[in-house]
CSV table of C-alpha atoms in Angstrom, one decimal:
chain,number,residue,atom,x,y,z
T,1162,UNK,CA,-7.4,-13.9,20.8
T,1163,UNK,CA,-5.6,-14.8,17.6
T,1164,UNK,CA,-2.5,-16.9,17.7
T,1165,UNK,CA,0.6,-15.0,16.8
T,1166,UNK,CA,4.0,-15.9,15.5
T,1167,UNK,CA,6.1,-13.3,17.2
T,1168,UNK,CA,9.1,-12.1,15.2
T,1169,UNK,CA,11.8,-9.6,16.0
T,1170,UNK,CA,10.1,-9.0,19.3
T,1171,UNK,CA,13.2,-7.7,21.2
T,1172,UNK,CA,13.6,-5.1,18.5
T,1173,UNK,CA,10.0,-4.2,18.5
T,1174,UNK,CA,10.0,-3.6,22.3
T,1175,UNK,CA,12.8,-1.1,22.2
T,1176,UNK,CA,11.5,2.0,24.1
T,1177,UNK,CA,12.3,3.8,27.3
T,1178,UNK,CA,9.9,3.8,30.2
T,1179,UNK,CA,9.6,7.6,30.5
T,1180,UNK,CA,9.0,10.3,27.9
T,1181,UNK,CA,11.9,11.4,25.6
T,1182,UNK,CA,14.0,14.3,26.8
T,1183,UNK,CA,16.1,14.3,23.6
T,1184,UNK,CA,15.1,16.5,20.7
T,1185,UNK,CA,13.8,14.6,17.7
T,1186,UNK,CA,16.0,14.2,14.7
T,1187,UNK,CA,14.9,13.3,11.1
T,1188,UNK,CA,16.6,12.6,7.8
T,1189,UNK,CA,15.1,11.8,4.4
T,1190,UNK,CA,16.4,10.6,1.0
T,1191,UNK,CA,15.3,8.9,-2.2
T,1192,UNK,CA,16.7,6.0,-4.2
T,1193,UNK,CA,15.9,5.4,-7.9
T,1194,UNK,CA,14.3,2.0,-8.5
T,1195,UNK,CA,13.4,2.4,-12.2
T,1196,UNK,CA,13.7,-1.0,-14.0
T,1197,UNK,CA,15.4,-1.5,-17.3
T,1198,UNK,CA,13.4,-1.2,-20.5
T,1199,UNK,CA,11.9,-4.5,-21.5
T,1200,UNK,CA,10.9,-5.3,-18.0
T,1201,UNK,CA,7.2,-6.4,-17.8
T,1202,UNK,CA,4.7,-3.9,-16.6
T,1203,UNK,CA,2.2,-5.8,-14.5
T,1204,UNK,CA,-0.7,-3.4,-13.8
T,1205,UNK,CA,-3.1,-5.4,-15.9
T,1206,UNK,CA,-4.0,-9.1,-16.4
T,1207,UNK,CA,-1.6,-9.4,-19.3
T,1208,UNK,CA,1.9,-8.0,-18.6
T,1209,UNK,CA,3.7,-6.2,-21.4
T,1210,UNK,CA,7.3,-4.9,-21.9
T,1211,UNK,CA,8.2,-1.3,-20.9
T,1212,UNK,CA,9.3,0.7,-23.9
T,1213,UNK,CA,9.7,4.1,-22.2
T,1214,UNK,CA,10.0,5.9,-18.9
T,1215,UNK,CA,7.6,8.8,-18.4
T,1216,UNK,CA,8.9,9.5,-14.9
T,1217,UNK,CA,11.3,7.6,-12.7
T,1218,UNK,CA,10.3,5.2,-9.9
T,1219,UNK,CA,11.7,5.8,-6.4
T,1220,UNK,CA,12.0,4.4,-2.9
T,1221,UNK,CA,11.3,7.4,-0.7
T,1222,UNK,CA,12.9,7.0,2.8
T,1223,UNK,CA,12.4,8.8,6.1
T,1224,UNK,CA,14.3,8.1,9.3
T,1225,UNK,CA,13.4,9.4,12.7
T,1226,UNK,CA,15.5,9.3,15.9
T,1227,UNK,CA,14.4,10.2,19.4
T,1228,UNK,CA,17.8,9.5,21.0
T,1229,UNK,CA,16.9,5.9,22.0
T,1230,UNK,CA,15.0,4.5,19.0
T,1231,UNK,CA,15.2,4.9,15.3
T,1232,UNK,CA,12.4,4.2,12.9
T,1233,UNK,CA,12.6,4.0,9.1
T,1234,UNK,CA,9.6,4.6,6.8
T,1235,UNK,CA,10.0,3.6,3.2
T,1236,UNK,CA,7.5,3.9,0.4
T,1237,UNK,CA,8.3,2.4,-3.0
T,1238,UNK,CA,6.8,3.2,-6.4
T,1239,UNK,CA,5.7,-0.4,-7.0
T,1240,UNK,CA,2.4,-2.3,-7.5
T,1241,UNK,CA,3.5,-4.3,-4.4
T,1242,UNK,CA,6.5,-6.1,-3.1
T,1243,UNK,CA,7.0,-9.7,-2.0
T,1244,UNK,CA,7.5,-10.4,1.7
T,1245,UNK,CA,11.0,-11.8,0.9
T,1246,UNK,CA,12.0,-8.4,-0.7
T,1247,UNK,CA,11.2,-6.7,2.6
T,1248,UNK,CA,13.0,-9.3,4.6
T,1249,UNK,CA,16.2,-8.8,2.6
T,1250,UNK,CA,16.0,-5.0,2.5
T,1251,UNK,CA,15.6,-4.9,6.3
T,1252,UNK,CA,18.5,-7.3,6.7
T,1253,UNK,CA,20.7,-5.0,4.7
T,1254,UNK,CA,19.4,-1.9,6.6
T,1255,UNK,CA,20.2,-3.5,10.0
T,1256,UNK,CA,23.6,-4.5,8.6
T,1257,UNK,CA,24.5,-1.0,7.5
T,1258,UNK,CA,22.7,1.2,10.0
T,1259,UNK,CA,21.9,-0.9,13.0
T,1260,UNK,CA,18.1,-0.2,12.8
T,1261,UNK,CA,16.3,-3.5,13.8
T,1262,UNK,CA,14.0,-5.0,11.2
T,1263,UNK,CA,10.9,-4.5,13.4
T,1264,UNK,CA,11.5,-0.8,13.3
T,1265,UNK,CA,11.6,-0.5,9.5
T,1266,UNK,CA,8.4,-0.1,7.4
T,1267,UNK,CA,8.5,-0.8,3.7
T,1268,UNK,CA,5.3,-0.4,1.6
T,1269,UNK,CA,4.4,-0.1,-2.1
T,1270,UNK,CA,2.2,2.6,-3.6
T,1271,UNK,CA,0.3,0.3,-6.0
T,1272,UNK,CA,1.2,2.2,-9.2
T,1273,UNK,CA,0.0,0.0,-12.1
T,1274,UNK,CA,2.8,1.2,-14.4
T,1275,UNK,CA,5.8,-0.4,-12.7
T,1276,UNK,CA,7.7,-3.7,-13.2
T,1277,UNK,CA,7.0,-6.6,-10.8
T,1278,UNK,CA,8.7,-7.0,-7.4
T,1279,UNK,CA,6.3,-9.9,-6.6
T,1280,UNK,CA,8.5,-12.7,-8.0
T,1281,UNK,CA,7.3,-16.1,-9.3
T,1282,UNK,CA,4.3,-16.7,-7.0
T,1283,UNK,CA,1.8,-14.5,-5.1
T,1284,UNK,CA,0.7,-17.6,-3.1
T,1285,UNK,CA,4.0,-18.2,-1.3
T,1286,UNK,CA,5.3,-16.5,1.9
T,1287,UNK,CA,8.9,-17.2,1.0
T,1288,UNK,CA,10.8,-17.3,-2.3
T,1289,UNK,CA,14.3,-16.6,-3.7
T,1290,UNK,CA,14.7,-13.1,-5.1
T,1291,UNK,CA,15.1,-12.4,-8.8
T,1292,UNK,CA,17.6,-9.7,-10.0
T,1293,UNK,CA,15.1,-6.8,-9.9
T,1294,UNK,CA,14.0,-7.7,-6.4
T,1295,UNK,CA,17.6,-7.8,-5.2
T,1296,UNK,CA,18.2,-4.4,-6.9
T,1297,UNK,CA,15.1,-3.0,-5.1
T,1298,UNK,CA,16.2,-4.4,-1.7
T,1299,UNK,CA,19.7,-2.8,-2.1
T,1300,UNK,CA,18.4,0.5,-3.2
T,1301,UNK,CA,16.0,0.7,-0.3
T,1302,UNK,CA,18.8,0.0,2.1
T,1303,UNK,CA,21.0,2.6,0.4
T,1304,UNK,CA,18.1,5.2,0.7
T,1305,UNK,CA,17.7,4.5,4.4
T,1306,UNK,CA,21.4,4.7,5.0
T,1307,UNK,CA,21.5,8.1,3.3
T,1308,UNK,CA,18.6,9.3,5.4
T,1309,UNK,CA,20.4,8.2,8.5
T,1310,UNK,CA,23.5,10.1,7.3
T,1311,UNK,CA,21.2,13.2,7.0
T,1312,UNK,CA,19.7,13.1,10.5
T,1313,UNK,CA,19.4,16.5,12.0
T,1314,UNK,CA,17.3,18.3,14.6
T,1315,UNK,CA,13.6,18.3,13.7
T,1316,UNK,CA,10.2,19.4,14.7
T,1317,UNK,CA,7.1,17.2,14.0
T,1318,UNK,CA,3.6,18.1,13.3
T,1319,UNK,CA,0.4,16.2,12.4
T,1320,UNK,CA,-2.5,17.4,10.2
T,1321,UNK,CA,-5.3,16.1,8.0
T,1322,UNK,CA,-6.9,17.3,4.8
T,1323,UNK,CA,-10.1,16.3,3.2
T,1324,UNK,CA,-10.2,15.3,-0.5
T,1325,UNK,CA,-13.6,13.5,-1.0
T,1326,UNK,CA,-13.9,14.5,-4.7
T,1327,UNK,CA,-11.2,12.1,-5.9
T,1328,UNK,CA,-12.3,8.8,-4.2
T,1329,UNK,CA,-15.2,6.6,-5.2
T,1330,UNK,CA,-16.1,3.0,-4.1
T,1331,UNK,CA,-15.6,0.9,-7.2
T,1332,UNK,CA,-17.8,-2.0,-6.0
T,1333,UNK,CA,-21.4,-1.5,-6.9
T,1334,UNK,CA,-24.5,-3.4,-6.0
T,1335,UNK,CA,-26.3,-4.1,-9.3
T,1336,UNK,CA,-30.0,-4.7,-10.0
T,1337,UNK,CA,-30.8,-8.4,-9.7
T,1338,UNK,CA,-29.5,-10.4,-12.7
T,1339,UNK,CA,-27.7,-7.5,-14.4
T,1340,UNK,CA,-24.1,-8.1,-13.3
T,1341,UNK,CA,-22.2,-10.0,-16.0
T,1342,UNK,CA,-21.2,-13.6,-15.6
T,1343,UNK,CA,-17.8,-13.9,-13.8
T,1344,UNK,CA,-14.9,-16.0,-15.0
T,1345,UNK,CA,-16.3,-19.0,-13.0
T,1346,UNK,CA,-19.6,-18.9,-14.8
T,1347,UNK,CA,-21.6,-17.3,-12.0
T,1348,UNK,CA,-23.4,-14.0,-11.5
T,1349,UNK,CA,-22.2,-11.8,-8.6
T,1350,UNK,CA,-24.4,-9.4,-6.7
T,1351,UNK,CA,-21.6,-6.7,-6.9
T,1352,UNK,CA,-19.6,-5.5,-9.9
T,1353,UNK,CA,-16.2,-4.0,-9.7
T,1354,UNK,CA,-15.9,-1.1,-12.1
T,1355,UNK,CA,-19.4,-1.3,-13.6
T,1356,UNK,CA,-20.4,0.6,-16.7
T,1357,UNK,CA,-20.4,4.3,-16.0
T,1358,UNK,CA,-23.9,5.9,-15.8
T,1359,UNK,CA,-25.6,2.5,-16.1
T,1360,UNK,CA,-29.3,2.4,-15.1
T,1361,UNK,CA,-28.6,-0.9,-13.4
T,1362,UNK,CA,-26.4,0.7,-10.6
T,1363,UNK,CA,-28.1,0.5,-7.2
T,1364,UNK,CA,-25.5,1.7,-4.7
T,1365,UNK,CA,-21.8,1.5,-3.7
T,1366,UNK,CA,-21.1,-1.6,-1.7
T,1367,UNK,CA,-19.0,0.2,0.8
T,1368,UNK,CA,-17.7,3.6,2.0
T,1369,UNK,CA,-14.7,5.8,1.0
T,1370,UNK,CA,-12.1,7.4,3.3
T,1371,UNK,CA,-11.6,11.0,2.0
T,1372,UNK,CA,-9.0,12.0,4.6
T,1373,UNK,CA,-5.3,12.6,3.9
T,1374,UNK,CA,-3.3,11.9,7.0
T,1375,UNK,CA,-0.2,14.1,7.2
T,1376,UNK,CA,3.0,13.7,9.3
T,1377,UNK,CA,5.4,16.6,8.7
T,1378,UNK,CA,9.0,17.1,9.7
T,1379,UNK,CA,10.9,20.3,9.5
T,1380,UNK,CA,14.2,21.8,10.7
T,1381,UNK,CA,13.5,23.8,13.9
T,1382,UNK,CA,11.6,27.0,12.7
T,1383,UNK,CA,13.0,26.2,9.3
T,1384,UNK,CA,12.4,24.4,6.0
T,1385,UNK,CA,10.7,21.0,5.6
T,1386,UNK,CA,12.7,17.8,5.8
T,1387,UNK,CA,9.9,15.5,4.8
T,1388,UNK,CA,6.1,15.1,4.6
T,1389,UNK,CA,4.7,11.6,5.0
T,1390,UNK,CA,1.1,11.5,3.8
T,1391,UNK,CA,-1.4,8.6,3.3
T,1392,UNK,CA,-4.5,8.8,1.1
T,1393,UNK,CA,-6.9,5.9,0.3
T,1394,UNK,CA,-6.9,6.1,-3.5
T,1395,UNK,CA,-6.0,2.9,-5.4
T,1396,UNK,CA,-4.2,4.7,-8.3
T,1397,UNK,CA,-5.3,7.0,-11.1
T,1398,UNK,CA,-3.9,5.5,-14.3
T,1399,UNK,CA,-4.1,6.9,-17.8
T,1400,UNK,CA,-0.4,6.5,-18.8
T,1401,UNK,CA,1.2,6.5,-22.2
T,1402,UNK,CA,1.6,3.2,-24.1
T,1403,UNK,CA,4.4,1.1,-22.7
T,1404,UNK,CA,5.5,3.8,-20.3
T,1405,UNK,CA,6.8,3.4,-16.7
T,1406,UNK,CA,5.3,5.9,-14.3
T,1407,UNK,CA,4.9,6.4,-10.5
T,1408,UNK,CA,1.4,7.5,-11.2
T,1409,UNK,CA,-0.2,10.3,-9.1
T,1410,UNK,CA,2.0,9.4,-6.1
T,1411,UNK,CA,5.1,10.6,-7.9
T,1412,UNK,CA,3.3,13.7,-9.3
T,1413,UNK,CA,2.0,14.5,-5.8
T,1414,UNK,CA,5.6,14.5,-4.4
T,1415,UNK,CA,6.8,16.8,-7.2
T,1416,UNK,CA,3.9,19.1,-6.8
T,1417,UNK,CA,4.3,19.4,-3.0
T,1418,UNK,CA,8.0,20.1,-3.5
T,1419,UNK,CA,7.2,22.9,-6.0
T,1420,UNK,CA,4.7,24.4,-3.6
T,1421,UNK,CA,7.4,24.6,-0.9
T,1422,UNK,CA,9.9,26.2,-3.3
T,1423,UNK,CA,12.2,23.2,-3.3
T,1424,UNK,CA,15.2,23.6,-5.6
T,1425,UNK,CA,16.9,20.9,-7.6
T,1426,UNK,CA,20.3,21.7,-6.2
T,1427,UNK,CA,19.1,22.0,-2.6
T,1428,UNK,CA,20.9,19.6,-0.2
T,1429,UNK,CA,19.7,17.9,1.8
T,1430,UNK,CA,16.6,17.8,-0.3
T,1431,UNK,CA,13.0,18.1,0.9
T,1432,UNK,CA,11.5,14.6,0.4
T,1433,UNK,CA,7.7,14.4,0.1
T,1434,UNK,CA,6.2,10.9,0.5
T,1435,UNK,CA,2.7,9.6,-0.4
T,1436,UNK,CA,1.7,6.2,0.9
T,1437,UNK,CA,-1.4,4.3,-0.1
T,1438,UNK,CA,-3.9,4.1,2.8
T,1439,UNK,CA,-6.7,1.5,2.5
T,1440,UNK,CA,-7.9,1.6,-1.1
T,1441,UNK,CA,-8.6,-2.0,-2.1
T,1442,UNK,CA,-12.2,-1.0,-3.1
T,1443,UNK,CA,-11.6,2.6,-4.0
T,1444,UNK,CA,-10.6,4.3,-7.3
T,1445,UNK,CA,-10.9,7.7,-9.1
T,1446,UNK,CA,-14.0,6.9,-11.2
T,1447,UNK,CA,-17.4,8.5,-10.6
T,1448,UNK,CA,-19.6,5.7,-11.9
T,1449,UNK,CA,-22.8,7.7,-11.4
T,1450,UNK,CA,-21.5,10.6,-13.5
T,1451,UNK,CA,-18.6,9.5,-15.7
T,1452,UNK,CA,-16.1,12.2,-16.7
T,1453,UNK,CA,-15.0,12.7,-20.3
T,1454,UNK,CA,-11.8,11.0,-21.4
T,1455,UNK,CA,-8.6,12.9,-21.2
T,1456,UNK,CA,-5.0,12.7,-22.6
T,1457,UNK,CA,-2.4,10.5,-20.9
T,1458,UNK,CA,-1.3,11.7,-17.5
T,1459,UNK,CA,-3.8,14.6,-17.4
T,1460,UNK,CA,-6.2,13.1,-14.8
T,1461,UNK,CA,-3.4,11.9,-12.5
T,1462,UNK,CA,-1.8,15.3,-12.6
T,1463,UNK,CA,-5.1,17.0,-11.8
T,1464,UNK,CA,-5.6,14.7,-8.7
T,1465,UNK,CA,-1.9,14.9,-7.6
T,1466,UNK,CA,-1.8,18.7,-7.7
T,1467,UNK,CA,-5.1,19.1,-6.0
T,1468,UNK,CA,-4.2,16.7,-3.2
T,1469,UNK,CA,-0.8,18.4,-2.8
T,1470,UNK,CA,-2.5,21.8,-2.6
T,1471,UNK,CA,-4.8,20.5,0.1
T,1472,UNK,CA,-1.9,19.1,2.1
T,1473,UNK,CA,0.0,22.4,1.7
T,1474,UNK,CA,-2.9,24.3,3.1
T,1475,UNK,CA,-3.2,21.9,6.0
T,1476,UNK,CA,0.5,22.3,6.8
T,1477,UNK,CA,-0.1,26.0,7.4
T,1478,UNK,CA,-2.1,25.3,10.5
T,1479,UNK,CA,0.2,22.6,11.9
T,1480,UNK,CA,1.3,22.7,15.6
T,1481,UNK,CA,5.0,21.8,15.8
T,1482,UNK,CA,6.7,19.8,18.6
T,1483,UNK,CA,10.3,19.3,19.3
T,1484,UNK,CA,10.0,15.8,20.8
T,1485,UNK,CA,8.2,12.6,19.8
T,1486,UNK,CA,8.9,9.3,21.5
T,1487,UNK,CA,9.3,6.5,19.0
T,1488,UNK,CA,8.3,2.8,19.4
T,1489,UNK,CA,7.4,-0.1,17.1
T,1490,UNK,CA,5.7,-3.4,17.2
T,1491,UNK,CA,6.0,-6.2,14.6
T,1492,UNK,CA,4.4,-9.6,14.5
T,1493,UNK,CA,3.5,-12.2,11.9
T,1494,UNK,CA,0.1,-13.7,12.1
T,1495,UNK,CA,-0.3,-17.2,10.7
T,1496,UNK,CA,-3.4,-17.5,8.6
T,1497,UNK,CA,-4.8,-20.2,6.2
T,1498,UNK,CA,-4.7,-19.7,2.5
T,1499,UNK,CA,-8.1,-19.4,0.8
T,1500,UNK,CA,-9.6,-22.9,0.4
T,1501,UNK,CA,-10.6,-23.6,-3.2
T,1502,UNK,CA,-13.7,-25.7,-3.4
T,1503,UNK,CA,-13.7,-29.1,-5.3
T,1504,UNK,CA,-16.3,-27.5,-7.8
T,1505,UNK,CA,-13.9,-24.7,-8.6
T,1506,UNK,CA,-10.9,-27.0,-8.9
T,1507,UNK,CA,-12.9,-29.1,-11.4
T,1508,UNK,CA,-13.8,-26.0,-13.3
T,1509,UNK,CA,-10.1,-25.0,-13.4
T,1510,UNK,CA,-9.0,-28.4,-14.6
T,1511,UNK,CA,-11.5,-28.1,-17.5
T,1512,UNK,CA,-10.1,-24.6,-18.4
T,1513,UNK,CA,-6.4,-25.4,-18.0
T,1514,UNK,CA,-5.7,-26.5,-21.6
T,1515,UNK,CA,-6.1,-22.8,-22.5
T,1516,UNK,CA,-4.4,-21.3,-19.4
T,1517,UNK,CA,-0.9,-21.2,-20.9
T,1518,UNK,CA,-1.7,-20.1,-24.4
T,1519,UNK,CA,0.0,-16.7,-25.1
T,1520,UNK,CA,-2.6,-13.9,-25.6
T,1521,UNK,CA,-2.4,-10.2,-26.1
T,1522,UNK,CA,-5.7,-9.8,-24.3
T,1523,UNK,CA,-7.1,-11.0,-21.0
T,1524,UNK,CA,-8.7,-14.4,-21.2
T,1525,UNK,CA,-10.1,-14.3,-17.7
T,1526,UNK,CA,-11.4,-17.9,-17.4
T,1527,UNK,CA,-7.9,-19.2,-18.4
T,1528,UNK,CA,-6.1,-16.7,-16.2
T,1529,UNK,CA,-8.2,-17.7,-13.1
T,1530,UNK,CA,-7.9,-21.4,-13.9
T,1531,UNK,CA,-4.2,-21.0,-13.6
T,1532,UNK,CA,-4.5,-18.8,-10.4
T,1533,UNK,CA,-6.9,-21.3,-8.8
T,1534,UNK,CA,-4.5,-24.2,-9.4
T,1535,UNK,CA,-1.6,-22.2,-8.0
T,1536,UNK,CA,-3.6,-21.1,-4.9
T,1537,UNK,CA,-4.8,-24.7,-4.2
T,1538,UNK,CA,-1.2,-25.8,-4.2
T,1539,UNK,CA,-0.1,-23.1,-1.7
T,1540,UNK,CA,1.7,-24.5,1.3
T,1541,UNK,CA,0.6,-23.0,4.6
T,1542,UNK,CA,0.4,-21.2,6.7
T,1543,UNK,CA,0.5,-17.8,5.1
T,1544,UNK,CA,2.8,-15.6,7.2
T,1545,UNK,CA,1.2,-12.2,7.4
T,1546,UNK,CA,3.4,-9.3,8.6
T,1547,UNK,CA,1.6,-6.7,10.8
T,1548,UNK,CA,3.3,-3.6,12.1
T,1549,UNK,CA,2.4,-0.6,14.2
T,1550,UNK,CA,4.6,2.5,14.7
T,1551,UNK,CA,4.2,5.1,17.4
T,1552,UNK,CA,5.6,8.5,16.7
T,1553,UNK,CA,4.6,10.7,19.6
T,1554,UNK,CA,0.8,10.6,19.5
T,1555,UNK,CA,0.7,9.3,15.9
T,1556,UNK,CA,0.1,5.7,15.2
T,1557,UNK,CA,0.6,4.1,11.8
T,1558,UNK,CA,-0.8,0.6,11.4
T,1559,UNK,CA,0.0,-1.6,8.4
T,1560,UNK,CA,-1.3,-4.6,6.4
T,1561,UNK,CA,0.4,-6.4,3.5
T,1562,UNK,CA,-2.8,-6.6,1.4
T,1563,UNK,CA,-5.1,-4.4,-0.7
T,1564,UNK,CA,-7.3,-3.4,2.2
T,1565,UNK,CA,-10.9,-2.2,2.0
T,1566,UNK,CA,-11.6,1.4,3.1
T,1567,UNK,CA,-14.0,0.3,5.8
T,1568,UNK,CA,-11.1,-1.6,7.5
T,1569,UNK,CA,-9.0,1.6,7.6
T,1570,UNK,CA,-11.9,3.6,9.0
T,1571,UNK,CA,-12.5,1.1,11.7
T,1572,UNK,CA,-8.8,1.1,12.7
T,1573,UNK,CA,-8.9,4.9,13.0
T,1574,UNK,CA,-12.0,4.6,15.1
T,1575,UNK,CA,-10.8,1.9,17.5
T,1576,UNK,CA,-7.1,2.7,17.8
T,1577,UNK,CA,-6.2,4.1,21.3
T,1578,UNK,CA,-3.8,6.7,19.9
T,1579,UNK,CA,-4.9,10.1,19.0
T,1580,UNK,CA,-3.8,10.4,15.4
T,1581,UNK,CA,-4.1,6.9,13.8
T,1582,UNK,CA,-4.2,5.8,10.2
T,1583,UNK,CA,-3.2,2.8,8.1
T,1584,UNK,CA,-0.8,2.1,5.2
T,1585,UNK,CA,-1.4,-1.0,3.0
T,1586,UNK,CA,0.9,-3.2,1.0
T,1587,UNK,CA,3.5,-3.1,3.8
T,1588,UNK,CA,6.2,-5.9,4.0
T,1589,UNK,CA,4.4,-8.0,1.4
T,1590,UNK,CA,1.6,-8.7,-1.1
T,1591,UNK,CA,-1.2,-11.1,-0.1
T,1592,UNK,CA,-3.9,-10.0,-2.5
T,1593,UNK,CA,-7.2,-8.3,-1.8
T,1594,UNK,CA,-8.6,-8.3,1.8
T,1595,UNK,CA,-12.4,-8.0,1.7
T,1596,UNK,CA,-14.3,-7.9,5.0
T,1597,UNK,CA,-16.4,-11.1,5.6
T,1598,UNK,CA,-19.7,-9.5,4.4
T,1599,UNK,CA,-18.2,-8.9,1.0
T,1600,UNK,CA,-17.8,-12.6,0.2
T,1601,UNK,CA,-21.5,-13.0,0.1
T,1602,UNK,CA,-21.7,-10.2,-2.5
T,1603,UNK,CA,-19.0,-11.6,-4.7
T,1604,UNK,CA,-17.1,-9.4,-7.2
T,1605,UNK,CA,-13.6,-9.3,-8.5
T,1606,UNK,CA,-11.9,-8.6,-5.1
T,1607,UNK,CA,-13.5,-11.8,-3.6
T,1608,UNK,CA,-12.6,-14.2,-6.4
T,1609,UNK,CA,-10.2,-17.0,-5.5
T,1610,UNK,CA,-6.9,-16.0,-7.2
T,1611,UNK,CA,-7.6,-12.3,-6.5
T,1612,UNK,CA,-8.3,-13.0,-2.8
T,1613,UNK,CA,-5.8,-15.5,-1.4
T,1614,UNK,CA,-6.5,-15.6,2.3
T,1615,UNK,CA,-9.2,-17.1,4.5
T,1616,UNK,CA,-12.6,-15.2,4.6
T,1617,UNK,CA,-12.1,-14.1,8.2
T,1618,UNK,CA,-8.6,-12.8,7.6
T,1619,UNK,CA,-9.6,-9.1,7.7
T,1620,UNK,CA,-11.2,-9.5,11.1
T,1621,UNK,CA,-8.3,-11.5,12.6
T,1622,UNK,CA,-5.7,-9.1,11.2
T,1623,UNK,CA,-7.5,-6.0,12.4
T,1624,UNK,CA,-7.9,-7.5,15.9
T,1625,UNK,CA,-4.2,-8.3,15.9
T,1626,UNK,CA,-3.2,-4.8,14.7
T,1627,UNK,CA,-5.3,-3.1,17.3
T,1628,UNK,CA,-3.5,-5.3,20.0
T,1629,UNK,CA,-0.2,-3.9,18.7
T,1630,UNK,CA,-1.6,-0.4,18.8
T,1631,UNK,CA,-2.7,-1.0,22.4
T,1632,UNK,CA,0.8,-2.1,23.4
T,1633,UNK,CA,2.1,1.3,22.1
T,1634,UNK,CA,-0.4,3.3,24.1
T,1635,UNK,CA,1.2,4.9,27.1
C-alpha cells in the first residue's frame, strides 16, 4: 500500500452515517479570469504576448449542498494551475464560505491559448504566487461564494454521451528507424503527432475514451442550474494570431446554453461546465486520414457544437433525483521526482550555452537542456494532490497531471461507485503521466522535462485514488 501524507482529513471525512433526508441544493456562477494584454500565452514551447482576446476566460463554479456537506467544483480556462494557486483559492473559499479545502475541486481545462498560472517552476510543489496567480485565486473564491449565495433546491441526474469521432490517440508506433531523432539525440519507438497520412505509421500506442460523462442539476421540474461534463480531449486549437481563447471548452458552454434557450439577462444564469477528462495522449487529429486546414476557430467550433448537441440529447433521457449524499476524500501522495541520468545531465551541460538565447522558434535541445537542469535540482518529495468526490452514486476522481486515457478507463472500470469518471489537472500541474509501459516506447510525453515524476507514478496514484473511492462507497 502506498504511503500517504494525509491532509485536511477531518474535512474530507465530513459525512453522515445514514442517507440524506434533506433535498439537494445547487448554485452556480462564473468569474472572469482573462489576463491583461501583453501576458505571455504559454501553449507552445516559446511563449508570446497576447495582443487580443477572442473570447474571455472564466472560472466556472458549481456548489452542491445536501444539508450536511457542501462540495464546490471549479473548472478554469487555463492550461493548468500550480498547486499553490489551488491552496490559496481554497483558503479564501473556506474563509468566505466555510467550505473546507478537502471539499473543493479546482481544475484547469488545458486550453493552449491562455496566460500562465504555473509560476516560475513546474518542478516545485510550493512557490510564492505572482500577481496573475493571486488574481485567479481571488476570482475562484469569488465565484464559489456567488454560487453559494445562489443555492436553491435542485434535482440531479447523470448521463453519458458518445463522441468517438473527435478523439484520436496522438502517440503512434512508427516503423523501425523512421521516427525522427528526439532532442536528446536518440530515436524513440513512438512519435507524438506524427506526419499525417505517413506510410510509416504502424498503430496508435494506446486507446481513446470517447465517453462524455454528464452530471446535471436543475430546479425541481424546472430549468437547468448547471451541467458538469468531462470529455477526454486534450484541446482543439486553431486560434487567431496572439489571441486569448478558452478553446472548445468555452464554445461548448456557449453552445449548450443556446440549446437550452438561456438568455443573457437570465438570473441566476445557467452555467454549463466542461472539464478535461484524461487526455494526456489524445487530440483532435486523425493521423491516418488528415482533414483539410480550416480558418481560425472553425474546427473548435465544430467540435464544441457537436459535443454540446450530444450532451443535450443525452439530457433528454436523464432520470432526476431529489437527493444525493455528498462526501469527499483528499490526500497528498509523496512521490519522487523523475531521476535524470548522469548521461542526460552531461548532455544538458553541453547544450546549456544555447539554453538562454532568446529565440522566436523552438530550439528543442536548448529548451530540454534547461528543463533537465531544473528537474535535476527539484527538491523532493513531490506532493501530489489526489481527490475523490461522491455525489450520490457519482464518483469524480482527480489527478494533477496530464493523464493518459488508459488510466481514466481503468479508473472507470475499477471504481466501486456506479457512475465514475476522472478529471485531470486538478489542484496542480505535475506534467505528463505516462503509464509504465510507455517509458519503454519513448516519445514526447516520456521525455524528462515533459514528464517530471517517477516512472511508477501512474500506478501508485491510481491505486491511491481507488482507495479513496473505496472509502466513499457505502
